[in-house]
Amino acid sequence: MDTLTKEERSRVMSRIHSRDTAPELVVRRFLWEKGFRYRTCMKSVLGHPDIVFRKYRTLIEIRGCFWHRHEGCSLASDPKSNLAFWNAKFERNVARDLEHEKYWHEHGWNVIVVWECGLRKKNRAETLATILHHLETFGVSASCHL
């Protein structure tokens, strides 16, 4: 049973955005400080990935554990009410993620998926180091214009 009124729940849900989320901003600031230049939410690429290095055909998807159902993660908790609606929504999100990843790979894109829980303070340094490692592996270089 929901503990909030319909109006309160609506107000809470209206504050959830699909871009410029806190985890996304952590990664973007980190990459910018390291000298990487990128595009965000490119409409010309299916799914509007969060971060795109077009020249290197590499993209970074930053996924919220709750919305994208990060398996085994405590942040991917189940809602207490309206389960049919939520389960259908989560299934659509996961299916869409798989479709986009398949498309990107088939069209020659390198894909890095970063989960929200990996950007929490205790895991952040390791996750950001892993992102750098993957970018180096894919040949993405920082192009600092100082």
PDB file of C-alpha atoms in Angstrom:
ATOM      1  CA  MET A   1       0.000   0.000   0.000  1.00  0.00           C
ATOM      2  CA  ASP A   2       1.317   3.417  -0.942  1.00  0.00           C
ATOM      3  CA  THR A   3       1.963   5.707   2.034  1.00  0.00           C
ATOM      4  CA  LEU A   4       1.583   8.877  -0.055  1.00  0.00           C
ATOM      5  CA  THR A   5      -1.557  10.434  -1.419  1.00  0.00           C
ATOM      6  CA  LYS A   6      -2.115  10.409  -5.156  1.00  0.00           C
ATOM      7  CA  GLU A   7      -1.097  14.095  -5.384  1.00  0.00           C
ATOM      8  CA  GLU A   8       2.049  13.570  -3.285  1.00  0.00           C
ATOM      9  CA  ARG A   9       3.066  10.548  -5.378  1.00  0.00           C
ATOM     10  CA  SER A  10       2.483  12.542  -8.559  1.00  0.00           C
ATOM     11  CA  ARG A  11       4.702  15.351  -7.277  1.00  0.00           C
ATOM     12  CA  VAL A  12       7.470  12.894  -6.330  1.00  0.00           C
ATOM     13  CA  MET A  13       7.328  11.107  -9.693  1.00  0.00           C
ATOM     14  CA  SER A  14       7.320  14.384 -11.647  1.00  0.00           C
ATOM     15  CA  ARG A  15      10.753  15.204 -10.214  1.00  0.00           C
ATOM     16  CA  ILE A  16      12.318  12.113 -11.798  1.00  0.00           C
ATOM     17  CA  HIS A  17      14.063  12.977 -15.056  1.00  0.00           C
ATOM     18  CA  SER A  18      15.528  10.801 -17.791  1.00  0.00           C
ATOM     19  CA  ARG A  19      18.605  12.946 -18.384  1.00  0.00           C
ATOM     20  CA  ASP A  20      21.073  14.963 -16.315  1.00  0.00           C
ATOM     21  CA  THR A  21      20.608  12.582 -13.395  1.00  0.00           C
ATOM     22  CA  ALA A  22      23.028  12.675 -10.461  1.00  0.00           C
ATOM     23  CA  PRO A  23      24.881   9.477 -11.567  1.00  0.00           C
ATOM     24  CA  GLU A  24      25.157  10.827 -15.116  1.00  0.00           C
ATOM     25  CA  LEU A  25      26.570  14.133 -13.880  1.00  0.00           C
ATOM     26  CA  VAL A  26      29.197  12.299 -11.785  1.00  0.00           C
ATOM     27  CA  VAL A  27      30.497  10.492 -14.872  1.00  0.00           C
ATOM     28  CA  ARG A  28      30.303  13.551 -17.117  1.00  0.00           C
ATOM     29  CA  ARG A  29      32.218  15.770 -14.655  1.00  0.00           C
ATOM     30  CA  PHE A  30      34.855  13.084 -14.195  1.00  0.00           C
ATOM     31  CA  LEU A  31      35.372  12.632 -17.945  1.00  0.00           C
ATOM     32  CA  TRP A  32      35.424  16.386 -18.563  1.00  0.00           C
ATOM     33  CA  GLU A  33      38.072  16.881 -15.854  1.00  0.00           C
ATOM     34  CA  LYS A  34      40.171  14.138 -17.502  1.00  0.00           C
ATOM     35  CA  GLY A  35      40.041  16.022 -20.805  1.00  0.00           C
ATOM     36  CA  PHE A  36      37.457  13.914 -22.634  1.00  0.00           C
ATOM     37  CA  ARG A  37      35.024  15.693 -24.904  1.00  0.00           C
ATOM     38  CA  TYR A  38      31.726  14.051 -25.789  1.00  0.00           C
ATOM     39  CA  ARG A  39      28.125  14.588 -26.792  1.00  0.00           C
ATOM     40  CA  THR A  40      25.142  13.910 -24.548  1.00  0.00           C
ATOM     41  CA  CYS A  41      21.807  12.322 -25.459  1.00  0.00           C
ATOM     42  CA  MET A  42      22.545  12.309 -29.195  1.00  0.00           C
ATOM     43  CA  LYS A  43      19.232  12.116 -31.002  1.00  0.00           C
ATOM     44  CA  SER A  44      20.880  10.723 -34.137  1.00  0.00           C
ATOM     45  CA  VAL A  45      21.846   7.543 -32.249  1.00  0.00           C
ATOM     46  CA  LEU A  46      19.062   5.104 -31.384  1.00  0.00           C
ATOM     47  CA  GLY A  47      18.073   5.298 -27.739  1.00  0.00           C
ATOM     48  CA  HIS A  48      19.746   8.680 -27.169  1.00  0.00           C
ATOM     49  CA  PRO A  49      22.673   7.279 -25.158  1.00  0.00           C
ATOM     50  CA  ASP A  50      23.849   9.333 -22.184  1.00  0.00           C
ATOM     51  CA  ILE A  51      27.425   9.948 -23.413  1.00  0.00           C
ATOM     52  CA  VAL A  52      28.654   9.519 -26.983  1.00  0.00           C
ATOM     53  CA  PHE A  53      32.172   9.622 -28.444  1.00  0.00           C
ATOM     54  CA  ARG A  54      31.084   9.648 -32.100  1.00  0.00           C
ATOM     55  CA  LYS A  55      34.590   9.681 -33.591  1.00  0.00           C
ATOM     56  CA  TYR A  56      35.449   6.499 -31.675  1.00  0.00           C
ATOM     57  CA  ARG A  57      32.007   4.840 -32.095  1.00  0.00           C
ATOM     58  CA  THR A  58      31.794   4.475 -28.330  1.00  0.00           C
ATOM     59  CA  LEU A  59      28.936   5.261 -25.996  1.00  0.00           C
ATOM     60  CA  ILE A  60      28.257   5.134 -22.288  1.00  0.00           C
ATOM     61  CA  GLU A  61      24.851   4.221 -20.883  1.00  0.00           C
ATOM     62  CA  ILE A  62      24.280   5.128 -17.238  1.00  0.00           C
ATOM     63  CA  ARG A  63      21.395   3.120 -15.848  1.00  0.00           C
ATOM     64  CA  GLY A  64      19.382   3.561 -12.700  1.00  0.00           C
ATOM     65  CA  CYS A  65      19.261   0.288 -10.779  1.00  0.00           C
ATOM     66  CA  PHE A  66      15.568   0.682  -9.902  1.00  0.00           C
ATOM     67  CA  TRP A  67      14.303   1.598 -13.375  1.00  0.00           C
ATOM     68  CA  HIS A  68      16.469  -0.854 -15.317  1.00  0.00           C
ATOM     69  CA  ARG A  69      16.291  -3.704 -12.776  1.00  0.00           C
ATOM     70  CA  HIS A  70      19.941  -4.225 -11.929  1.00  0.00           C
ATOM     71  CA  GLU A  71      19.989  -7.881 -11.002  1.00  0.00           C
ATOM     72  CA  GLY A  72      21.004  -8.602  -7.417  1.00  0.00           C
ATOM     73  CA  CYS A  73      21.158  -4.906  -6.471  1.00  0.00           C
ATOM     74  CA  SER A  74      19.420  -3.601  -3.365  1.00  0.00           C
ATOM     75  CA  LEU A  75      18.491  -0.404  -5.221  1.00  0.00           C
ATOM     76  CA  ALA A  76      16.296  -2.463  -7.558  1.00  0.00           C
ATOM     77  CA  SER A  77      13.598  -2.915  -4.921  1.00  0.00           C
ATOM     78  CA  ASP A  78      10.037  -3.778  -5.840  1.00  0.00           C
ATOM     79  CA  PRO A  79       7.222  -1.275  -5.363  1.00  0.00           C
ATOM     80  CA  LYS A  80       4.591  -2.225  -2.781  1.00  0.00           C
ATOM     81  CA  SER A  81       1.487  -1.318  -4.797  1.00  0.00           C
ATOM     82  CA  ASN A  82       0.239  -1.421  -8.388  1.00  0.00           C
ATOM     83  CA  LEU A  83       2.532  -4.365  -9.130  1.00  0.00           C
ATOM     84  CA  ALA A  84       1.003  -5.211 -12.515  1.00  0.00           C
ATOM     85  CA  PHE A  85       1.765  -1.711 -13.810  1.00  0.00           C
ATOM     86  CA  TRP A  86       5.305  -1.670 -12.419  1.00  0.00           C
ATOM     87  CA  ASN A  87       6.227  -5.168 -13.593  1.00  0.00           C
ATOM     88  CA  ALA A  88       5.060  -4.355 -17.122  1.00  0.00           C
ATOM     89  CA  LYS A  89       7.028  -1.075 -17.065  1.00  0.00           C
ATOM     90  CA  PHE A  90      10.197  -2.771 -15.814  1.00  0.00           C
ATOM     91  CA  GLU A  91       9.890  -5.534 -18.414  1.00  0.00           C
ATOM     92  CA  ARG A  92       9.574  -2.907 -21.181  1.00  0.00           C
ATOM     93  CA  ASN A  93      12.617  -1.032 -19.869  1.00  0.00           C
ATOM     94  CA  VAL A  94      14.785  -4.170 -19.760  1.00  0.00           C
ATOM     95  CA  ALA A  95      13.597  -5.334 -23.194  1.00  0.00           C
ATOM     96  CA  ARG A  96      14.309  -1.877 -24.673  1.00  0.00           C
ATOM     97  CA  ASP A  97      17.788  -1.887 -23.118  1.00  0.00           C
ATOM     98  CA  LEU A  98      18.533  -5.252 -24.742  1.00  0.00           C
ATOM     99  CA  GLU A  99      17.194  -4.090 -28.119  1.00  0.00           C
ATOM    100  CA  HIS A 100      19.336  -0.950 -28.012  1.00  0.00           C
ATOM    101  CA  GLU A 101      22.483  -2.849 -27.007  1.00  0.00           C
ATOM    102  CA  LYS A 102      21.931  -5.363 -29.811  1.00  0.00           C
ATOM    103  CA  TYR A 103      21.420  -2.556 -32.338  1.00  0.00           C
ATOM    104  CA  TRP A 104      24.507  -0.660 -31.157  1.00  0.00           C
ATOM    105  CA  HIS A 105      26.731  -3.732 -31.357  1.00  0.00           C
ATOM    106  CA  GLU A 106      25.366  -4.666 -34.790  1.00  0.00           C
ATOM    107  CA  HIS A 107      26.149  -1.145 -36.016  1.00  0.00           C
ATOM    108  CA  GLY A 108      29.727  -1.128 -34.764  1.00  0.00           C
ATOM    109  CA  TRP A 109      29.368   0.795 -31.496  1.00  0.00           C
ATOM    110  CA  ASN A 110      31.404   0.020 -28.395  1.00  0.00           C
ATOM    111  CA  VAL A 111      29.053   0.062 -25.406  1.00  0.00           C
ATOM    112  CA  ILE A 112      29.896   0.746 -21.766  1.00  0.00           C
ATOM    113  CA  VAL A 113      27.062   0.220 -19.280  1.00  0.00           C
ATOM    114  CA  VAL A 114      27.439   1.883 -15.879  1.00  0.00           C
ATOM    115  CA  TRP A 115      25.045   1.126 -13.038  1.00  0.00           C
ATOM    116  CA  GLU A 116      23.909   3.729 -10.532  1.00  0.00           C
ATOM    117  CA  CYS A 117      25.086   1.636  -7.555  1.00  0.00           C
ATOM    118  CA  GLY A 118      28.629   1.659  -8.958  1.00  0.00           C
ATOM    119  CA  LEU A 119      28.674   5.426  -8.650  1.00  0.00           C
ATOM    120  CA  ARG A 120      27.842   5.461  -4.946  1.00  0.00           C
ATOM    121  CA  LYS A 121      30.723   6.825  -2.849  1.00  0.00           C
ATOM    122  CA  LYS A 122      32.139   3.473  -1.736  1.00  0.00           C
ATOM    123  CA  ASN A 123      32.293   2.114  -5.327  1.00  0.00           C
ATOM    124  CA  ARG A 124      32.826   5.311  -7.291  1.00  0.00           C
ATOM    125  CA  ALA A 125      36.636   5.300  -7.657  1.00  0.00           C
ATOM    126  CA  GLU A 126      36.689   1.718  -8.900  1.00  0.00           C
ATOM    127  CA  THR A 127      33.828   2.316 -11.349  1.00  0.00           C
ATOM    128  CA  LEU A 128      35.393   5.473 -12.786  1.00  0.00           C
ATOM    129  CA  ALA A 129      38.732   3.673 -13.176  1.00  0.00           C
ATOM    130  CA  THR A 130      36.933   0.879 -15.038  1.00  0.00           C
ATOM    131  CA  ILE A 131      35.314   3.421 -17.369  1.00  0.00           C
ATOM    132  CA  LEU A 132      38.744   4.904 -18.139  1.00  0.00           C
ATOM    133  CA  HIS A 133      40.142   1.434 -18.796  1.00  0.00           C
ATOM    134  CA  HIS A 134      37.320   0.646 -21.245  1.00  0.00           C
ATOM    135  CA  LEU A 135      37.747   3.980 -23.022  1.00  0.00           C
ATOM    136  CA  GLU A 136      41.470   3.273 -23.451  1.00  0.00           C
ATOM    137  CA  THR A 137      40.670  -0.229 -24.724  1.00  0.00           C
ATOM    138  CA  PHE A 138      38.322   1.263 -27.335  1.00  0.00           C
ATOM    139  CA  GLY A 139      40.959   3.828 -28.342  1.00  0.00           C
ATOM    140  CA  VAL A 140      39.102   6.876 -27.023  1.00  0.00           C
ATOM    141  CA  SER A 141      41.553   9.615 -26.189  1.00  0.00           C
ATOM    142  CA  ALA A 142      41.211  12.779 -24.187  1.00  0.00           C
ATOM    143  CA  SER A 143      41.425  15.868 -26.333  1.00  0.00           C
ATOM    144  CA  CYS A 144      42.117  18.612 -23.898  1.00  0.00           C
ATOM    145  CA  HIS A 145      41.890  22.069 -25.464  1.00  0.00           C
ATOM    146  CA  LEU A 146      43.775  24.191 -22.954  1.00  0.00           C
TER     147      LEU A 146
END
